[in-house]
Amino acid sequence: MPDFSVVGVWRSCVCNMNTFLYISCCFIRGIKRMSTPASAKDRRPHSKARCQTYPGSSEQRQSVPDNKVPWCVEFPEYDPPEYTAPVVKKGPVWADPGDLGSATIRFNKRDGLVNRVSFTGDYDLKNNTPQNPSGRTGLKGRGLLGKWGPNHAADPIVTRWRREDGEVLIDESSKKPILQFVAIMRADSGEWAIPGGMVDAGERVSLTLKREFGEEALNTLQHTGADRKILEEQIASLFTKGDEIYKGYVDDPRNTDNAWMETVAVNFHDDEGTGVARLPLQAGDDAGSVRWMNVSSALKLYASHEEFLRKTAERRGAHW
């Protein structure tokens, strides 16, 4: 008979060190951590956010073992280097001031047009500096990210069924239909990814989703006149209804201890294959290439995009 006593439950938690550490942190930080969305609670310690060499630089992160990721776990030798990319240090309009001591930033709130609220709940501040809610990354500063704290993005997952002679193809092993999504090759890393991007200050996520897909997958910025209008109308038609797949923290290689990516991923599905499925894909903006790609467990994508596609396949009852 299962032991439902406090001691019994505690012993069962100890059997899994990661679970034990997570639950311990939840008690230490308070019940607010237990009320985070399910999408945030079931994530594992971030790994891509601890990549050894920071993207676009030679900066090396301090190594952080899985069991030392949570802030509540003692790690006295933790003294990571600080790095903020030169492009961010120049102070473009989309970036925060570098000196938080003299800046007036309202963390965990709507700060004018800037959304500084995290999907994971209130994040901690140390010396007025945001602390990554998923734990240590081995690097301080902002890296390539403009905002201290959460940097919000939107990821449109545009899908269709793979067809041959008009018939939806079924995978022989799973006996489920094969789903395809529009994938772009990122110019900065050479990795395949969902064509998403940053939410501009004051911009609605719904607009970001349409804008980023058009610019990266259809190269709308290079079209003019009637051609551009037709493309924008077709995108708008598809994007009238979407299914939210994920909303929360992203395990992104650009993350640091003080700045991190969060996103809303929405699936826009062309079930009949008569809408966006027929649009001429053309890489634009910061995409190196674009194509329809089969959705499966063999995917190796940028950041947390594999997980977004897995959830999409589950939602559509498709092969994974």
CSV table of C-alpha atoms in Angstrom, one decimal, residues 6-283:
chain,number,residue,atom,x,y,z
A,6,VAL,CA,4.6,13.3,4.9
A,7,VAL,CA,7.7,11.2,5.4
A,8,GLY,CA,6.7,8.8,2.7
A,9,VAL,CA,6.0,11.5,0.2
A,10,TRP,CA,9.3,13.3,1.1
A,11,ARG,CA,11.3,10.1,0.6
A,12,SER,CA,9.7,9.5,-2.8
A,13,CYS,CA,10.8,13.0,-3.9
A,14,VAL,CA,14.4,12.4,-2.9
A,15,CYS,CA,14.5,9.5,-5.4
A,16,ASN,CA,14.6,12.1,-8.1
A,17,MET,CA,17.2,14.8,-7.4
A,18,ASN,CA,15.9,17.3,-9.9
A,19,THR,CA,12.4,17.0,-8.6
A,20,PHE,CA,13.7,17.3,-5.0
A,21,LEU,CA,15.6,20.4,-5.8
A,22,TYR,CA,12.7,22.0,-7.6
A,23,ILE,CA,10.2,21.2,-4.8
A,24,SER,CA,12.7,22.5,-2.2
A,25,CYS,CA,13.0,25.8,-4.1
A,26,CYS,CA,9.3,26.1,-4.4
A,27,PHE,CA,8.9,25.9,-0.6
A,28,ILE,CA,11.8,28.3,0.0
A,29,ARG,CA,10.6,30.9,-2.5
A,30,GLY,CA,7.0,30.6,-1.5
A,31,ILE,CA,3.7,29.3,-2.8
A,32,LYS,CA,3.8,31.8,-5.7
A,33,ARG,CA,6.2,29.5,-7.6
A,34,MET,CA,3.7,26.7,-7.3
A,35,SER,CA,1.1,28.8,-9.1
A,36,THR,CA,3.1,29.3,-12.3
A,37,PRO,CA,1.5,28.0,-15.6
A,38,ALA,CA,1.8,24.3,-16.3
A,39,SER,CA,4.0,25.1,-19.3
A,40,ALA,CA,6.5,26.7,-16.9
A,41,LYS,CA,6.3,24.1,-14.1
A,42,ASP,CA,7.2,21.0,-16.2
A,43,ARG,CA,10.3,22.4,-17.8
A,44,ARG,CA,13.7,20.9,-17.0
A,45,PRO,CA,16.8,22.9,-16.0
A,46,HIS,CA,17.7,25.0,-19.1
A,47,SER,CA,20.6,23.6,-21.2
A,48,LYS,CA,20.8,25.7,-24.3
A,49,ALA,CA,20.9,28.8,-22.0
A,50,ARG,CA,24.1,27.3,-20.6
A,51,CYS,CA,26.0,26.7,-23.9
A,52,GLN,CA,29.7,27.0,-23.3
A,53,THR,CA,30.5,29.8,-25.8
A,54,TYR,CA,28.0,32.7,-25.9
A,55,PRO,CA,26.5,33.2,-29.4
A,56,GLY,CA,28.3,35.7,-31.7
A,57,SER,CA,31.3,36.1,-29.3
A,58,SER,CA,34.2,34.3,-27.8
A,59,GLU,CA,32.9,34.8,-24.3
A,60,GLN,CA,32.9,31.6,-22.2
A,61,ARG,CA,30.3,30.9,-19.6
A,62,GLN,CA,31.1,29.5,-16.2
A,63,SER,CA,30.1,25.8,-16.1
A,64,VAL,CA,26.9,25.2,-14.1
A,65,PRO,CA,25.9,21.5,-13.3
A,66,ASP,CA,22.3,20.6,-13.6
A,67,ASN,CA,22.0,20.3,-9.8
A,68,LYS,CA,23.4,23.8,-9.3
A,69,VAL,CA,21.0,25.6,-11.7
A,70,PRO,CA,18.4,26.7,-9.0
A,71,TRP,CA,19.3,29.9,-7.2
A,72,CYS,CA,18.3,28.3,-3.9
A,73,VAL,CA,21.0,25.7,-4.2
A,74,GLU,CA,24.3,26.7,-2.5
A,75,PHE,CA,27.1,27.4,-5.1
A,76,PRO,CA,29.7,29.5,-3.3
A,77,GLU,CA,32.2,29.3,-6.1
A,78,TYR,CA,29.8,30.7,-8.6
A,79,ASP,CA,31.3,33.9,-10.0
A,80,PRO,CA,30.3,34.2,-13.7
A,81,PRO,CA,31.8,36.7,-16.1
A,82,GLU,CA,29.8,39.6,-17.3
A,83,TYR,CA,29.1,40.2,-21.0
A,84,THR,CA,26.9,42.6,-22.9
A,85,ALA,CA,27.3,42.6,-26.7
A,86,PRO,CA,28.8,45.7,-28.3
A,87,VAL,CA,25.6,46.2,-30.4
A,88,VAL,CA,23.6,46.5,-27.1
A,89,LYS,CA,26.2,48.7,-25.4
A,90,LYS,CA,25.8,51.3,-28.2
A,91,GLY,CA,22.3,52.0,-26.8
A,92,PRO,CA,19.9,51.4,-29.7
A,93,VAL,CA,16.3,52.5,-29.2
A,94,TRP,CA,15.2,48.9,-28.4
A,95,ALA,CA,17.8,48.5,-25.5
A,96,ASP,CA,17.7,49.5,-21.9
A,97,PRO,CA,20.3,51.7,-20.2
A,98,GLY,CA,23.4,49.8,-19.2
A,99,ASP,CA,23.6,51.4,-15.8
A,100,LEU,CA,20.7,50.3,-13.6
A,101,GLY,CA,21.9,52.4,-10.8
A,102,SER,CA,20.9,55.6,-12.5
A,103,ALA,CA,18.0,54.2,-14.5
A,104,THR,CA,14.3,54.2,-13.4
A,105,ILE,CA,12.9,50.8,-14.6
A,106,ARG,CA,9.7,49.4,-13.2
A,107,PHE,CA,10.4,45.6,-13.1
A,108,ASN,CA,7.6,43.1,-12.9
A,109,LYS,CA,5.2,45.7,-14.3
A,110,ARG,CA,4.1,47.4,-17.4
A,111,ASP,CA,6.8,50.1,-17.8
A,112,GLY,CA,5.2,52.6,-20.2
A,113,LEU,CA,5.1,50.8,-23.5
A,114,VAL,CA,7.6,48.1,-22.4
A,115,ASN,CA,6.2,44.9,-20.9
A,116,ARG,CA,8.5,43.8,-18.0
A,117,VAL,CA,6.0,41.2,-16.7
A,118,SER,CA,7.2,37.6,-16.9
A,119,PHE,CA,4.9,34.7,-17.8
A,120,THR,CA,6.5,32.7,-14.9
A,121,GLY,CA,5.4,35.2,-12.3
A,122,ASP,CA,7.3,37.8,-10.4
A,123,TYR,CA,11.1,37.4,-10.8
A,124,ASP,CA,13.5,38.3,-8.0
A,125,LEU,CA,15.8,41.3,-8.0
A,126,LYS,CA,19.3,41.4,-6.6
A,127,ASN,CA,20.8,44.9,-6.3
A,128,ASN,CA,17.9,46.1,-8.5
A,129,THR,CA,19.0,43.6,-11.2
A,130,PRO,CA,16.6,40.9,-12.4
A,131,GLN,CA,17.5,37.2,-11.7
A,132,ASN,CA,16.7,34.6,-14.3
A,133,PRO,CA,13.6,32.7,-13.0
A,134,SER,CA,15.0,29.4,-14.4
A,135,GLY,CA,18.3,29.7,-12.5
A,136,ARG,CA,22.0,30.2,-13.3
A,137,THR,CA,23.3,30.4,-16.8
A,138,GLY,CA,27.0,30.9,-16.2
A,139,LEU,CA,27.0,34.5,-17.5
A,140,LYS,CA,25.9,37.9,-16.1
A,141,GLY,CA,24.9,41.0,-18.1
A,142,ARG,CA,22.5,41.2,-21.1
A,143,GLY,CA,24.4,39.4,-23.8
A,144,LEU,CA,22.7,40.1,-27.1
A,145,LEU,CA,19.4,40.9,-25.4
A,146,GLY,CA,18.2,44.5,-25.2
A,147,LYS,CA,16.1,44.4,-22.0
A,148,TRP,CA,17.0,43.6,-18.5
A,149,GLY,CA,14.7,40.8,-17.4
A,150,PRO,CA,12.2,39.3,-19.8
A,151,ASN,CA,12.6,40.0,-23.5
A,152,HIS,CA,9.3,39.1,-25.2
A,153,ALA,CA,8.9,37.4,-28.6
A,154,ALA,CA,6.2,35.8,-30.7
A,155,ASP,CA,6.5,32.6,-32.7
A,156,PRO,CA,4.0,31.8,-35.5
A,157,ILE,CA,3.9,28.1,-36.2
A,158,VAL,CA,2.4,27.8,-39.7
A,159,THR,CA,1.4,24.3,-40.6
A,160,ARG,CA,-0.2,22.1,-43.3
A,161,TRP,CA,-0.6,18.4,-44.0
A,162,ARG,CA,2.0,16.8,-46.2
A,163,ARG,CA,0.2,15.7,-49.4
A,164,GLU,CA,0.9,13.7,-52.4
A,165,ASP,CA,-1.5,13.7,-55.4
A,166,GLY,CA,-3.9,15.5,-53.1
A,167,GLU,CA,-3.9,12.8,-50.4
A,168,VAL,CA,-2.6,13.4,-46.9
A,169,LEU,CA,0.4,11.2,-46.3
A,170,ILE,CA,0.4,8.8,-43.3
A,171,ASP,CA,3.6,7.8,-41.4
A,172,GLU,CA,4.0,4.0,-41.6
A,173,SER,CA,5.3,3.7,-38.0
A,174,SER,CA,2.9,5.9,-36.1
A,175,LYS,CA,-0.1,5.6,-38.5
A,176,LYS,CA,-0.6,9.3,-38.1
A,177,PRO,CA,-0.8,12.0,-40.7
A,178,ILE,CA,2.5,13.9,-41.4
A,179,LEU,CA,2.5,17.6,-40.5
A,180,GLN,CA,4.7,20.2,-42.1
A,181,PHE,CA,5.7,23.6,-40.8
A,182,VAL,CA,7.3,26.7,-42.3
A,183,ALA,CA,10.9,26.7,-41.2
A,184,ILE,CA,13.6,29.3,-41.6
A,185,MET,CA,17.4,29.0,-41.3
A,186,ARG,CA,18.6,31.6,-38.9
A,187,ALA,CA,21.3,33.8,-40.5
A,188,ASP,CA,23.1,34.2,-37.1
A,189,SER,CA,23.5,30.6,-36.1
A,190,GLY,CA,22.7,28.5,-39.2
A,191,GLU,CA,20.0,26.6,-37.3
A,192,TRP,CA,16.5,25.9,-38.5
A,193,ALA,CA,13.8,27.6,-36.5
A,194,ILE,CA,10.2,28.9,-36.4
A,195,PRO,CA,10.1,32.3,-38.1
A,196,GLY,CA,9.5,34.5,-35.0
A,197,GLY,CA,10.8,37.7,-33.6
A,198,MET,CA,10.7,40.3,-30.9
A,199,VAL,CA,7.5,42.1,-29.8
A,200,ASP,CA,8.1,45.8,-30.3
A,201,ALA,CA,7.3,48.2,-27.5
A,202,GLY,CA,3.5,48.8,-27.4
A,203,GLU,CA,2.9,46.2,-30.1
A,204,ARG,CA,0.2,43.5,-29.8
A,205,VAL,CA,1.4,40.0,-30.0
A,206,SER,CA,-1.1,39.2,-32.8
A,207,LEU,CA,0.5,41.9,-35.0
A,208,THR,CA,4.0,40.6,-34.2
A,209,LEU,CA,3.0,37.1,-35.3
A,210,LYS,CA,1.8,38.3,-38.7
A,211,ARG,CA,4.7,40.8,-39.2
A,212,GLU,CA,7.4,38.3,-38.4
A,213,PHE,CA,6.0,35.6,-40.6
A,214,GLY,CA,5.6,37.9,-43.5
A,215,GLU,CA,9.0,39.5,-43.2
A,216,GLU,CA,11.0,36.2,-42.6
A,217,ALA,CA,9.1,33.6,-44.6
A,218,LEU,CA,7.5,35.6,-47.5
A,219,ASN,CA,9.9,38.5,-47.7
A,220,THR,CA,7.1,41.0,-47.7
A,221,LEU,CA,9.5,43.9,-47.2
A,222,GLN,CA,10.8,43.5,-50.7
A,223,HIS,CA,7.3,43.4,-52.3
A,224,THR,CA,5.5,46.6,-53.2
A,225,GLY,CA,2.1,47.7,-54.5
A,226,ALA,CA,-0.5,45.1,-55.4
A,227,ASP,CA,1.8,42.1,-54.8
A,228,ARG,CA,2.5,43.1,-51.2
A,229,LYS,CA,-1.2,43.8,-50.5
A,230,ILE,CA,-2.2,40.4,-51.8
A,231,LEU,CA,0.4,38.7,-49.5
A,232,GLU,CA,-0.7,40.7,-46.5
A,233,GLU,CA,-4.3,39.8,-47.2
A,234,GLN,CA,-3.6,36.1,-47.4
A,235,ILE,CA,-1.5,36.2,-44.2
A,236,ALA,CA,-4.3,38.1,-42.4
A,237,SER,CA,-6.9,35.5,-43.6
A,238,LEU,CA,-4.8,32.6,-42.2
A,239,PHE,CA,-4.0,34.5,-39.0
A,240,THR,CA,-7.6,35.2,-38.0
A,241,LYS,CA,-7.7,32.1,-35.9
A,242,GLY,CA,-4.8,30.4,-34.1
A,243,ASP,CA,-4.2,27.9,-31.3
A,244,GLU,CA,-1.9,29.0,-28.5
A,245,ILE,CA,0.7,26.3,-28.1
A,246,TYR,CA,3.0,27.7,-25.5
A,247,LYS,CA,3.5,30.9,-23.4
A,248,GLY,CA,6.5,31.2,-21.1
A,249,TYR,CA,10.2,31.1,-20.7
A,250,VAL,CA,12.4,30.0,-23.6
A,251,ASP,CA,15.6,27.9,-23.2
A,252,ASP,CA,17.5,30.2,-25.5
A,253,PRO,CA,21.3,30.4,-26.0
A,254,ARG,CA,21.2,34.2,-25.7
A,255,ASN,CA,19.9,34.0,-22.1
A,256,THR,CA,22.0,35.3,-19.2
A,257,ASP,CA,21.5,35.5,-15.4
A,258,ASN,CA,19.9,38.9,-15.9
A,259,ALA,CA,18.2,38.8,-19.3
A,260,TRP,CA,16.2,36.0,-20.9
A,261,MET,CA,13.7,35.2,-23.7
A,262,GLU,CA,10.0,34.6,-23.2
A,263,THR,CA,7.5,33.9,-26.0
A,264,VAL,CA,4.0,33.2,-27.1
A,265,ALA,CA,3.9,30.4,-29.7
A,266,VAL,CA,0.7,30.2,-31.8
A,267,ASN,CA,-0.2,27.5,-34.4
A,268,PHE,CA,-1.9,28.7,-37.6
A,269,HIS,CA,-3.0,25.6,-39.5
A,270,ASP,CA,-4.0,25.4,-43.2
A,271,ASP,CA,-6.1,22.3,-42.9
A,272,GLU,CA,-7.2,22.1,-46.6
A,273,GLY,CA,-3.9,23.3,-48.0
A,274,THR,CA,-5.6,26.0,-50.1
A,275,GLY,CA,-4.3,29.1,-48.3
A,276,VAL,CA,-0.8,29.9,-47.1
A,277,ALA,CA,0.2,26.4,-48.1
A,278,ARG,CA,0.3,27.6,-51.6
A,279,LEU,CA,2.1,30.9,-51.0
A,280,PRO,CA,5.6,31.3,-52.6
A,281,LEU,CA,8.0,31.0,-49.7
A,282,GLN,CA,10.9,33.5,-49.9
A,283,ALA,CA,13.5,34.1,-47.2
